[in-house]
Amino acid sequence: MRLLNTFTAPVLLAGLLATGVCAHDLWVNASESGTSLTAELGYGHDFPVAEAIAEDRVHIFPPMKVFGSGESVEMIQEGENYRYVLPEGVAPGTYYVAATYRPTYWTRNPAGWRQATKRDVLGALYCSQAQMFGKRLLIAGDAVLDETQMTSPVGHQLELIPHTAVSYSSDQSIEIVVLFNGEPLAAAEAEIFFRKGEGELESRKIKADPSGRLALVPGSAGEFLIKVSHQEDYPDKRVCDYHTYAATLTFSIP
């Protein structure tokens, strides 16, 4: 299959090679019944299947939030430590359900990884201060997609913003802009993950153009995750080597 360059044509996602999400990505699953809204904080490597978060990492995740109509509401953690609810639900409309991973130092030495800076780890080899963001587009009730809400950032430091509808047709070209600190991130590197039914997870890497734009065609119905990563030097190498950021956008194509 010929690979399409994102500078000249959208990426067609049908027929991709099977692979797996890198360990410990962050994503959001969400659904609403009309009377309540439930969400899962996915943290792992088997999108879209969420799993229990290790106890020594639970503190990294603040409560999930729902964004809509210029407001945000904090969800309640209930049941498994990755599950959240909004008991009162939401009115019909377009929303983002979001999760974040607080800035956390990870340093590796010959014995493995620790949640600490280089100063605190004997024999430190490498350090990253990691931060992650995830959000899911949700259309509640009998509402139609509100494109103004869809294109409104929720304020994550690294964020994927759809600029064309992502919920109508698998044959429709989707344009997404990558923002870092509110500005387009030129030539950002992204990866698209797709699972059709119970099939294997498929993926493709793409690169944004100089204006931070990604373009793709889903090519099939299913669950989609788009992930973008960014890295910057840490200002004090005695403390850590890099700031690393990752953001995901999840959505369904019926």
mmCIF file with all atom_site columns, N, CA and C in Angstrom, residues 67-139:
data_model
loop_
_atom_site.group_PDB
_atom_site.id
_atom_site.type_symbol
_atom_site.label_atom_id
_atom_site.label_alt_id
_atom_site.label_comp_id
_atom_site.label_asym_id
_atom_site.label_entity_id
_atom_site.label_seq_id
_atom_site.pdbx_PDB_ins_code
_atom_site.Cartn_x
_atom_site.Cartn_y
_atom_site.Cartn_z
_atom_site.occupancy
_atom_site.B_iso_or_equiv
_atom_site.pdbx_formal_charge
_atom_site.auth_seq_id
_atom_site.auth_comp_id
_atom_site.auth_asym_id
_atom_site.auth_atom_id
_atom_site.pdbx_PDB_model_num
ATOM 1   N N  . PHE A 1 67  ? -16.491 19.142 29.906 1.00 0.00 ? 67  PHE A N  1
ATOM 2   C CA . PHE A 1 67  ? -16.454 20.512 29.396 1.00 0.00 ? 67  PHE A CA 1
ATOM 3   C C  . PHE A 1 67  ? -17.583 20.707 28.386 1.00 0.00 ? 67  PHE A C  1
ATOM 4   N N  . GLY A 1 68  ? -18.338 21.795 28.551 1.00 0.00 ? 68  GLY A N  1
ATOM 5   C CA . GLY A 1 68  ? -19.385 22.129 27.599 1.00 0.00 ? 68  GLY A CA 1
ATOM 6   C C  . GLY A 1 68  ? -19.950 23.502 27.871 1.00 0.00 ? 68  GLY A C  1
ATOM 7   N N  . SER A 1 69  ? -20.299 24.213 26.805 1.00 0.00 ? 69  SER A N  1
ATOM 8   C CA . SER A 1 69  ? -20.916 25.543 26.923 1.00 0.00 ? 69  SER A CA 1
ATOM 9   C C  . SER A 1 69  ? -20.093 26.493 27.775 1.00 0.00 ? 69  SER A C  1
ATOM 10  N N  . GLY A 1 70  ? -18.771 26.413 27.658 1.00 0.00 ? 70  GLY A N  1
ATOM 11  C CA . GLY A 1 70  ? -17.897 27.326 28.368 1.00 0.00 ? 70  GLY A CA 1
ATOM 12  C C  . GLY A 1 70  ? -17.713 27.017 29.833 1.00 0.00 ? 70  GLY A C  1
ATOM 13  N N  . GLU A 1 71  ? -18.231 25.889 30.297 1.00 0.00 ? 71  GLU A N  1
ATOM 14  C CA . GLU A 1 71  ? -18.123 25.517 31.704 1.00 0.00 ? 71  GLU A CA 1
ATOM 15  C C  . GLU A 1 71  ? -17.502 24.131 31.833 1.00 0.00 ? 71  GLU A C  1
ATOM 16  N N  . SER A 1 72  ? -17.017 23.821 33.035 1.00 0.00 ? 72  SER A N  1
ATOM 17  C CA . SER A 1 72  ? -16.507 22.481 33.313 1.00 0.00 ? 72  SER A CA 1
ATOM 18  C C  . SER A 1 72  ? -17.089 21.989 34.629 1.00 0.00 ? 72  SER A C  1
ATOM 19  N N  . VAL A 1 73  ? -17.328 20.680 34.690 1.00 0.00 ? 73  VAL A N  1
ATOM 20  C CA . VAL A 1 73  ? -17.879 20.043 35.885 1.00 0.00 ? 73  VAL A CA 1
ATOM 21  C C  . VAL A 1 73  ? -16.977 18.878 36.246 1.00 0.00 ? 73  VAL A C  1
ATOM 22  N N  . GLU A 1 74  ? -16.631 18.775 37.528 1.00 0.00 ? 74  GLU A N  1
ATOM 23  C CA . GLU A 1 74  ? -15.779 17.686 37.995 1.00 0.00 ? 74  GLU A CA 1
ATOM 24  C C  . GLU A 1 74  ? -16.612 16.428 38.212 1.00 0.00 ? 74  GLU A C  1
ATOM 25  N N  . MET A 1 75  ? -16.109 15.301 37.722 1.00 0.00 ? 75  MET A N  1
ATOM 26  C CA . MET A 1 75  ? -16.802 14.029 37.884 1.00 0.00 ? 75  MET A CA 1
ATOM 27  C C  . MET A 1 75  ? -16.426 13.379 39.219 1.00 0.00 ? 75  MET A C  1
ATOM 28  N N  . ILE A 1 76  ? -17.184 12.356 39.604 1.00 0.00 ? 76  ILE A N  1
ATOM 29  C CA . ILE A 1 76  ? -16.979 11.651 40.869 1.00 0.00 ? 76  ILE A CA 1
ATOM 30  C C  . ILE A 1 76  ? -16.397 10.274 40.584 1.00 0.00 ? 76  ILE A C  1
ATOM 31  N N  . GLN A 1 77  ? -15.302 9.938  41.269 1.00 0.00 ? 77  GLN A N  1
ATOM 32  C CA . GLN A 1 77  ? -14.722 8.601  41.119 1.00 0.00 ? 77  GLN A CA 1
ATOM 33  C C  . GLN A 1 77  ? -15.597 7.603  41.872 1.00 0.00 ? 77  GLN A C  1
ATOM 34  N N  . GLU A 1 78  ? -15.960 6.509  41.184 1.00 0.00 ? 78  GLU A N  1
ATOM 35  C CA . GLU A 1 78  ? -16.870 5.525  41.766 1.00 0.00 ? 78  GLU A CA 1
ATOM 36  C C  . GLU A 1 78  ? -16.525 4.141  41.250 1.00 0.00 ? 78  GLU A C  1
ATOM 37  N N  . GLY A 1 79  ? -16.419 3.166  42.147 1.00 0.00 ? 79  GLY A N  1
ATOM 38  C CA . GLY A 1 79  ? -16.098 1.805  41.735 1.00 0.00 ? 79  GLY A CA 1
ATOM 39  C C  . GLY A 1 79  ? -14.614 1.646  41.478 1.00 0.00 ? 79  GLY A C  1
ATOM 40  N N  . GLU A 1 80  ? -14.254 0.939  40.397 1.00 0.00 ? 80  GLU A N  1
ATOM 41  C CA . GLU A 1 80  ? -12.850 0.768  40.036 1.00 0.00 ? 80  GLU A CA 1
ATOM 42  C C  . GLU A 1 80  ? -12.172 2.129  39.946 1.00 0.00 ? 80  GLU A C  1
ATOM 43  N N  . ASN A 1 81  ? -10.866 2.173  40.257 1.00 0.00 ? 81  ASN A N  1
ATOM 44  C CA . ASN A 1 81  ? -10.204 3.475  40.385 1.00 0.00 ? 81  ASN A CA 1
ATOM 45  C C  . ASN A 1 81  ? -10.038 4.234  39.075 1.00 0.00 ? 81  ASN A C  1
ATOM 46  N N  . TYR A 1 82  ? -10.466 3.653  37.967 1.00 0.00 ? 82  TYR A N  1
ATOM 47  C CA . TYR A 1 82  ? -10.422 4.351  36.684 1.00 0.00 ? 82  TYR A CA 1
ATOM 48  C C  . TYR A 1 82  ? -11.815 4.784  36.226 1.00 0.00 ? 82  TYR A C  1
ATOM 49  N N  . ARG A 1 83  ? -12.849 4.540  37.020 1.00 0.00 ? 83  ARG A N  1
ATOM 50  C CA . ARG A 1 83  ? -14.220 4.838  36.621 1.00 0.00 ? 83  ARG A CA 1
ATOM 51  C C  . ARG A 1 83  ? -14.742 6.095  37.311 1.00 0.00 ? 83  ARG A C  1
ATOM 52  N N  . TYR A 1 84  ? -15.452 6.914  36.535 1.00 0.00 ? 84  TYR A N  1
ATOM 53  C CA . TYR A 1 84  ? -16.010 8.166  37.043 1.00 0.00 ? 84  TYR A CA 1
ATOM 54  C C  . TYR A 1 84  ? -17.456 8.299  36.583 1.00 0.00 ? 84  TYR A C  1
ATOM 55  N N  . VAL A 1 85  ? -18.234 9.041  37.366 1.00 0.00 ? 85  VAL A N  1
ATOM 56  C CA . VAL A 1 85  ? -19.639 9.258  37.022 1.00 0.00 ? 85  VAL A CA 1
ATOM 57  C C  . VAL A 1 85  ? -20.004 10.722 37.232 1.00 0.00 ? 85  VAL A C  1
ATOM 58  N N  . LEU A 1 86  ? -21.021 11.140 36.501 1.00 0.00 ? 86  LEU A N  1
ATOM 59  C CA . LEU A 1 86  ? -21.698 12.412 36.743 1.00 0.00 ? 86  LEU A CA 1
ATOM 60  C C  . LEU A 1 86  ? -23.162 12.034 36.931 1.00 0.00 ? 86  LEU A C  1
ATOM 61  N N  . PRO A 1 87  ? -23.582 11.803 38.189 1.00 0.00 ? 87  PRO A N  1
ATOM 62  C CA . PRO A 1 87  ? -24.902 11.209 38.438 1.00 0.00 ? 87  PRO A CA 1
ATOM 63  C C  . PRO A 1 87  ? -26.059 11.982 37.816 1.00 0.00 ? 87  PRO A C  1
ATOM 64  N N  . GLU A 1 88  ? -25.948 13.301 37.786 1.00 0.00 ? 88  GLU A N  1
ATOM 65  C CA . GLU A 1 88  ? -27.043 14.103 37.246 1.00 0.00 ? 88  GLU A CA 1
ATOM 66  C C  . GLU A 1 88  ? -27.068 14.126 35.724 1.00 0.00 ? 88  GLU A C  1
ATOM 67  N N  . GLY A 1 89  ? -26.027 13.565 35.100 1.00 0.00 ? 89  GLY A N  1
ATOM 68  C CA . GLY A 1 89  ? -25.967 13.543 33.650 1.00 0.00 ? 89  GLY A CA 1
ATOM 69  C C  . GLY A 1 89  ? -25.741 14.921 33.053 1.00 0.00 ? 89  GLY A C  1
ATOM 70  N N  . VAL A 1 90  ? -25.973 15.027 31.758 1.00 0.00 ? 90  VAL A N  1
ATOM 71  C CA . VAL A 1 90  ? -25.812 16.296 31.050 1.00 0.00 ? 90  VAL A CA 1
ATOM 72  C C  . VAL A 1 90  ? -26.997 16.490 30.115 1.00 0.00 ? 90  VAL A C  1
ATOM 73  N N  . ALA A 1 91  ? -27.280 17.735 29.795 1.00 0.00 ? 91  ALA A N  1
ATOM 74  C CA . ALA A 1 91  ? -28.327 18.038 28.827 1.00 0.00 ? 91  ALA A CA 1
ATOM 75  C C  . ALA A 1 91  ? -27.863 17.626 27.431 1.00 0.00 ? 91  ALA A C  1
ATOM 76  N N  . PRO A 1 92  ? -28.786 17.388 26.510 1.00 0.00 ? 92  PRO A N  1
ATOM 77  C CA . PRO A 1 92  ? -28.368 17.089 25.141 1.00 0.00 ? 92  PRO A CA 1
ATOM 78  C C  . PRO A 1 92  ? -27.422 18.168 24.626 1.00 0.00 ? 92  PRO A C  1
ATOM 79  N N  . GLY A 1 93  ? -26.352 17.748 23.983 1.00 0.00 ? 93  GLY A N  1
ATOM 80  C CA . GLY A 1 93  ? -25.376 18.709 23.485 1.00 0.00 ? 93  GLY A CA 1
ATOM 81  C C  . GLY A 1 93  ? -24.052 18.049 23.177 1.00 0.00 ? 93  GLY A C  1
ATOM 82  N N  . THR A 1 94  ? -23.061 18.871 22.877 1.00 0.00 ? 94  THR A N  1
ATOM 83  C CA . THR A 1 94  ? -21.717 18.413 22.530 1.00 0.00 ? 94  THR A CA 1
ATOM 84  C C  . THR A 1 94  ? -20.774 18.726 23.681 1.00 0.00 ? 94  THR A C  1
ATOM 85  N N  . TYR A 1 95  ? -19.987 17.734 24.078 1.00 0.00 ? 95  TYR A N  1
ATOM 86  C CA . TYR A 1 95  ? -19.117 17.869 25.249 1.00 0.00 ? 95  TYR A CA 1
ATOM 87  C C  . TYR A 1 95  ? -17.759 17.222 24.987 1.00 0.00 ? 95  TYR A C  1
ATOM 88  N N  . TYR A 1 96  ? -16.790 17.630 25.804 1.00 0.00 ? 96  TYR A N  1
ATOM 89  C CA . TYR A 1 96  ? -15.541 16.888 25.941 1.00 0.00 ? 96  TYR A CA 1
ATOM 90  C C  . TYR A 1 96  ? -15.473 16.336 27.362 1.00 0.00 ? 96  TYR A C  1
ATOM 91  N N  . VAL A 1 97  ? -15.169 15.056 27.467 1.00 0.00 ? 97  VAL A N  1
ATOM 92  C CA . VAL A 1 97  ? -14.869 14.440 28.754 1.00 0.00 ? 97  VAL A CA 1
ATOM 93  C C  . VAL A 1 97  ? -13.356 14.292 28.801 1.00 0.00 ? 97  VAL A C  1
ATOM 94  N N  . ALA A 1 98  ? -12.718 14.808 29.856 1.00 0.00 ? 98  ALA A N  1
ATOM 95  C CA . ALA A 1 98  ? -11.262 14.963 29.843 1.00 0.00 ? 98  ALA A CA 1
ATOM 96  C C  . ALA A 1 98  ? -10.601 14.380 31.082 1.00 0.00 ? 98  ALA A C  1
ATOM 97  N N  . ALA A 1 99  ? -9.355  13.950 30.877 1.00 0.00 ? 99  ALA A N  1
ATOM 98  C CA . ALA A 1 99  ? -8.509  13.433 31.957 1.00 0.00 ? 99  ALA A CA 1
ATOM 99  C C  . ALA A 1 99  ? -7.125  14.050 31.819 1.00 0.00 ? 99  ALA A C  1
ATOM 100 N N  . THR A 1 100 ? -6.425  14.182 32.933 1.00 0.00 ? 100 THR A N  1
ATOM 101 C CA . THR A 1 100 ? -5.051  14.692 32.912 1.00 0.00 ? 100 THR A CA 1
ATOM 102 C C  . THR A 1 100 ? -4.159  13.847 33.819 1.00 0.00 ? 100 THR A C  1
ATOM 103 N N  . TYR A 1 101 ? -2.884  13.921 33.510 1.00 0.00 ? 101 TYR A N  1
ATOM 104 C CA . TYR A 1 101 ? -1.825  13.227 34.260 1.00 0.00 ? 101 TYR A CA 1
ATOM 105 C C  . TYR A 1 101 ? -0.887  14.319 34.739 1.00 0.00 ? 101 TYR A C  1
ATOM 106 N N  . ARG A 1 102 ? -0.847  14.518 36.051 1.00 0.00 ? 102 ARG A N  1
ATOM 107 C CA . ARG A 1 102 ? -0.066  15.618 36.604 1.00 0.00 ? 102 ARG A CA 1
ATOM 108 C C  . ARG A 1 102 ? 1.412   15.506 36.214 1.00 0.00 ? 102 ARG A C  1
ATOM 109 N N  . PRO A 1 103 ? 2.130   16.642 36.104 1.00 0.00 ? 103 PRO A N  1
ATOM 110 C CA . PRO A 1 103 ? 3.575   16.576 35.824 1.00 0.00 ? 103 PRO A CA 1
ATOM 111 C C  . PRO A 1 103 ? 4.266   15.679 36.847 1.00 0.00 ? 103 PRO A C  1
ATOM 112 N N  . THR A 1 104 ? 4.939   14.657 36.353 1.00 0.00 ? 104 THR A N  1
ATOM 113 C CA . THR A 1 104 ? 5.539   13.642 37.229 1.00 0.00 ? 104 THR A CA 1
ATOM 114 C C  . THR A 1 104 ? 6.940   13.305 36.753 1.00 0.00 ? 104 THR A C  1
ATOM 115 N N  . TYR A 1 105 ? 7.897   13.350 37.658 1.00 0.00 ? 105 TYR A N  1
ATOM 116 C CA . TYR A 1 105 ? 9.276   12.984 37.320 1.00 0.00 ? 105 TYR A CA 1
ATOM 117 C C  . TYR A 1 105 ? 9.415   11.465 37.295 1.00 0.00 ? 105 TYR A C  1
ATOM 118 N N  . TRP A 1 106 ? 10.065  10.975 36.243 1.00 0.00 ? 106 TRP A N  1
ATOM 119 C CA . TRP A 1 106 ? 10.424  9.563  36.140 1.00 0.00 ? 106 TRP A CA 1
ATOM 120 C C  . TRP A 1 106 ? 11.912  9.482  35.808 1.00 0.00 ? 106 TRP A C  1
ATOM 121 N N  . THR A 1 107 ? 12.662  8.834  36.671 1.00 0.00 ? 107 THR A N  1
ATOM 122 C CA . THR A 1 107 ? 14.110  8.707  36.476 1.00 0.00 ? 107 THR A CA 1
ATOM 123 C C  . THR A 1 107 ? 14.490  7.230  36.452 1.00 0.00 ? 107 THR A C  1
ATOM 124 N N  . ARG A 1 108 ? 15.345  6.891  35.493 1.00 0.00 ? 108 ARG A N  1
ATOM 125 C CA . ARG A 1 108 ? 15.794  5.504  35.340 1.00 0.00 ? 108 ARG A CA 1
ATOM 126 C C  . ARG A 1 108 ? 17.245  5.377  35.770 1.00 0.00 ? 108 ARG A C  1
ATOM 127 N N  . ASN A 1 109 ? 17.522  4.326  36.538 1.00 0.00 ? 109 ASN A N  1
ATOM 128 C CA . ASN A 1 109 ? 18.896  3.924  36.847 1.00 0.00 ? 109 ASN A CA 1
ATOM 129 C C  . ASN A 1 109 ? 19.019  2.434  36.536 1.00 0.00 ? 109 ASN A C  1
ATOM 130 N N  . PRO A 1 110 ? 20.152  1.799  36.780 1.00 0.00 ? 110 PRO A N  1
ATOM 131 C CA . PRO A 1 110 ? 20.277  0.380  36.422 1.00 0.00 ? 110 PRO A CA 1
ATOM 132 C C  . PRO A 1 110 ? 19.231  -0.528 37.065 1.00 0.00 ? 110 PRO A C  1
ATOM 133 N N  . ALA A 1 111 ? 18.610  -0.082 38.150 1.00 0.00 ? 111 ALA A N  1
ATOM 134 C CA . ALA A 1 111 ? 17.607  -0.912 38.827 1.00 0.00 ? 111 ALA A CA 1
ATOM 135 C C  . ALA A 1 111 ? 16.200  -0.721 38.273 1.00 0.00 ? 111 ALA A C  1
ATOM 136 N N  . GLY A 1 112 ? 15.988  0.305  37.427 1.00 0.00 ? 112 GLY A N  1
ATOM 137 C CA . GLY A 1 112 ? 14.663  0.538  36.869 1.00 0.00 ? 112 GLY A CA 1
ATOM 138 C C  . GLY A 1 112 ? 14.229  1.986  37.015 1.00 0.00 ? 112 GLY A C  1
ATOM 139 N N  . TRP A 1 113 ? 12.895  2.208  37.028 1.00 0.00 ? 113 TRP A N  1
ATOM 140 C CA . TRP A 1 113 ? 12.319  3.543  37.047 1.00 0.00 ? 113 TRP A CA 1
ATOM 141 C C  . TRP A 1 113 ? 11.807  3.907  38.435 1.00 0.00 ? 113 TRP A C  1
ATOM 142 N N  . ARG A 1 114 ? 11.959  5.190  38.782 1.00 0.00 ? 114 ARG A N  1
ATOM 143 C CA . ARG A 1 114 ? 11.428  5.715  40.038 1.00 0.00 ? 114 ARG A CA 1
ATOM 144 C C  . ARG A 1 114 ? 10.738  7.048  39.793 1.00 0.00 ? 114 ARG A C  1
ATOM 145 N N  . GLN A 1 115 ? 9.723   7.349  40.593 1.00 0.00 ? 115 GLN A N  1
ATOM 146 C CA . GLN A 1 115 ? 9.058   8.647  40.537 1.00 0.00 ? 115 GLN A CA 1
ATOM 147 C C  . GLN A 1 115 ? 9.892   9.642  41.335 1.00 0.00 ? 115 GLN A C  1
ATOM 148 N N  . ALA A 1 116 ? 10.916  10.184 40.695 1.00 0.00 ? 116 ALA A N  1
ATOM 149 C CA . ALA A 1 116 ? 11.849  11.076 41.389 1.00 0.00 ? 116 ALA A CA 1
ATOM 150 C C  . ALA A 1 116 ? 12.691  11.810 40.360 1.00 0.00 ? 116 ALA A C  1
ATOM 151 N N  . THR A 1 117 ? 13.392  12.868 40.805 1.00 0.00 ? 117 THR A N  1
ATOM 152 C CA . THR A 1 117 ? 14.314  13.584 39.935 1.00 0.00 ? 117 THR A CA 1
ATOM 153 C C  . THR A 1 117 ? 15.672  12.882 39.934 1.00 0.00 ? 117 THR A C  1
ATOM 154 N N  . LYS A 1 118 ? 16.560  13.330 39.063 1.00 0.00 ? 118 LYS A N  1
ATOM 155 C CA . LYS A 1 118 ? 17.911  12.762 39.011 1.00 0.00 ? 118 LYS A CA 1
ATOM 156 C C  . LYS A 1 118 ? 18.655  12.976 40.327 1.00 0.00 ? 118 LYS A C  1
ATOM 157 N N  . ARG A 1 119 ? 18.363  14.077 41.000 1.00 0.00 ? 119 ARG A N  1
ATOM 158 C CA . ARG A 1 119 ? 19.033  14.370 42.267 1.00 0.00 ? 119 ARG A CA 1
ATOM 159 C C  . ARG A 1 119 ? 18.687  13.338 43.351 1.00 0.00 ? 119 ARG A C  1
ATOM 160 N N  . ASP A 1 120 ? 17.536  12.693 43.190 1.00 0.00 ? 120 ASP A N  1
ATOM 161 C CA . ASP A 1 120 ? 17.045  11.785 44.226 1.00 0.00 ? 120 ASP A CA 1
ATOM 162 C C  . ASP A 1 120 ? 17.288  10.313 43.909 1.00 0.00 ? 120 ASP A C  1
ATOM 163 N N  . VAL A 1 121 ? 17.934  10.033 42.780 1.00 0.00 ? 121 VAL A N  1
ATOM 164 C CA . VAL A 1 121 ? 18.128  8.643  42.363 1.00 0.00 ? 121 VAL A CA 1
ATOM 165 C C  . VAL A 1 121 ? 19.615  8.374  42.166 1.00 0.00 ? 121 VAL A C  1
ATOM 166 N N  . LEU A 1 122 ? 20.147  7.432  42.894 1.00 0.00 ? 122 LEU A N  1
ATOM 167 C CA . LEU A 1 122 ? 21.555  7.057  42.775 1.00 0.00 ? 122 LEU A CA 1
ATOM 168 C C  . LEU A 1 122 ? 21.797  6.378  41.430 1.00 0.00 ? 122 LEU A C  1
ATOM 169 N N  . GLY A 1 123 ? 22.817  6.847  40.718 1.00 0.00 ? 123 GLY A N  1
ATOM 170 C CA . GLY A 1 123 ? 23.151  6.250  39.428 1.00 0.00 ? 123 GLY A CA 1
ATOM 171 C C  . GLY A 1 123 ? 22.162  6.587  38.337 1.00 0.00 ? 123 GLY A C  1
ATOM 172 N N  . ALA A 1 124 ? 21.535  7.765  38.416 1.00 0.00 ? 124 ALA A N  1
ATOM 173 C CA . ALA A 1 124 ? 20.521  8.155  37.436 1.00 0.00 ? 124 ALA A CA 1
ATOM 174 C C  . ALA A 1 124 ? 21.103  8.180  36.028 1.00 0.00 ? 124 ALA A C  1
ATOM 175 N N  . LEU A 1 125 ? 20.358  7.582  35.097 1.00 0.00 ? 125 LEU A N  1
ATOM 176 C CA . LEU A 1 125 ? 20.778  7.537  33.701 1.00 0.00 ? 125 LEU A CA 1
ATOM 177 C C  . LEU A 1 125 ? 19.959  8.472  32.819 1.00 0.00 ? 125 LEU A C  1
ATOM 178 N N  . TYR A 1 126 ? 18.701  8.635  33.143 1.00 0.00 ? 126 TYR A N  1
ATOM 179 C CA . TYR A 1 126 ? 17.804  9.420  32.291 1.00 0.00 ? 126 TYR A CA 1
ATOM 180 C C  . TYR A 1 126 ? 16.612  9.864  33.120 1.00 0.00 ? 126 TYR A C  1
ATOM 181 N N  . CYS A 1 127 ? 16.119  11.079 32.854 1.00 0.00 ? 127 CYS A N  1
ATOM 182 C CA . CYS A 1 127 ? 14.951  11.601 33.570 1.00 0.00 ? 127 CYS A CA 1
ATOM 183 C C  . CYS A 1 127 ? 14.016  12.321 32.608 1.00 0.00 ? 127 CYS A C  1
ATOM 184 N N  . SER A 1 128 ? 12.733  12.110 32.814 1.00 0.00 ? 128 SER A N  1
ATOM 185 C CA . SER A 1 128 ? 11.708  12.825 32.072 1.00 0.00 ? 128 SER A CA 1
ATOM 186 C C  . SER A 1 128 ? 10.639  13.302 33.042 1.00 0.00 ? 128 SER A C  1
ATOM 187 N N  . GLN A 1 129 ? 10.247  14.559 32.910 1.00 0.00 ? 129 GLN A N  1
ATOM 188 C CA . GLN A 1 129 ? 9.063   15.030 33.626 1.00 0.00 ? 129 GLN A CA 1
ATOM 189 C C  . GLN A 1 129 ? 7.889   14.886 32.665 1.00 0.00 ? 129 GLN A C  1
ATOM 190 N N  . ALA A 1 130 ? 7.045   13.896 32.921 1.00 0.00 ? 130 ALA A N  1
ATOM 191 C CA . ALA A 1 130 ? 5.971   13.548 31.992 1.00 0.00 ? 130 ALA A CA 1
ATOM 192 C C  . ALA A 1 130 ? 4.663   14.222 32.379 1.00 0.00 ? 130 ALA A C  1
ATOM 193 N N  . GLN A 1 131 ? 3.921   14.605 31.350 1.00 0.00 ? 131 GLN A N  1
ATOM 194 C CA . GLN A 1 131 ? 2.603   15.181 31.544 1.00 0.00 ? 131 GLN A CA 1
ATOM 195 C C  . GLN A 1 131 ? 1.723   14.718 30.388 1.00 0.00 ? 131 GLN A C  1
ATOM 196 N N  . MET A 1 132 ? 0.482   14.288 30.693 1.00 0.00 ? 132 MET A N  1
ATOM 197 C CA . MET A 1 132 ? -0.395  13.763 29.651 1.00 0.00 ? 132 MET A CA 1
ATOM 198 C C  . MET A 1 132 ? -1.801  14.339 29.776 1.00 0.00 ? 132 MET A C  1
ATOM 199 N N  . PHE A 1 133 ? -2.471  14.365 28.639 1.00 0.00 ? 133 PHE A N  1
ATOM 200 C CA . PHE A 1 133 ? -3.824  14.898 28.561 1.00 0.00 ? 133 PHE A CA 1
ATOM 201 C C  . PHE A 1 133 ? -4.646  14.000 27.638 1.00 0.00 ? 133 PHE A C  1
ATOM 202 N N  . GLY A 1 134 ? -5.892  13.751 28.013 1.00 0.00 ? 134 GLY A N  1
ATOM 203 C CA . GLY A 1 134 ? -6.780  12.971 27.158 1.00 0.00 ? 134 GLY A CA 1
ATOM 204 C C  . GLY A 1 134 ? -8.172  13.570 27.166 1.00 0.00 ? 134 GLY A C  1
ATOM 205 N N  . LYS A 1 135 ? -8.853  13.490 26.038 1.00 0.00 ? 135 LYS A N  1
ATOM 206 C CA . LYS A 1 135 ? -10.236 13.959 26.002 1.00 0.00 ? 135 LYS A CA 1
ATOM 207 C C  . LYS A 1 135 ? -11.014 13.166 24.950 1.00 0.00 ? 135 LYS A C  1
ATOM 208 N N  . ARG A 1 136 ? -12.312 13.071 25.187 1.00 0.00 ? 136 ARG A N  1
ATOM 209 C CA . ARG A 1 136 ? -13.194 12.363 24.264 1.00 0.00 ? 136 ARG A CA 1
ATOM 210 C C  . ARG A 1 136 ? -14.343 13.272 23.864 1.00 0.00 ? 136 ARG A C  1
ATOM 211 N N  . LEU A 1 137 ? -14.649 13.267 22.573 1.00 0.00 ? 137 LEU A N  1
ATOM 212 C CA . LEU A 1 137 ? -15.794 14.007 22.064 1.00 0.00 ? 137 LEU A CA 1
ATOM 213 C C  . LEU A 1 137 ? -17.056 13.187 22.319 1.00 0.00 ? 137 LEU A C  1
ATOM 214 N N  . LEU A 1 138 ? -18.048 13.809 22.955 1.00 0.00 ? 138 LEU A N  1
ATOM 215 C CA . LEU A 1 138 ? -19.290 13.121 23.309 1.00 0.00 ? 138 LEU A CA 1
ATOM 216 C C  . LEU A 1 138 ? -20.473 13.957 22.856 1.00 0.00 ? 138 LEU A C  1
ATOM 217 N N  . ILE A 1 139 ? -21.378 13.346 22.108 1.00 0.00 ? 139 ILE A N  1
ATOM 218 C CA . ILE A 1 139 ? -22.623 14.000 21.708 1.00 0.00 ? 139 ILE A CA 1
ATOM 219 C C  . ILE A 1 139 ? -23.740 13.354 22.512 1.00 0.00 ? 139 ILE A C  1
#
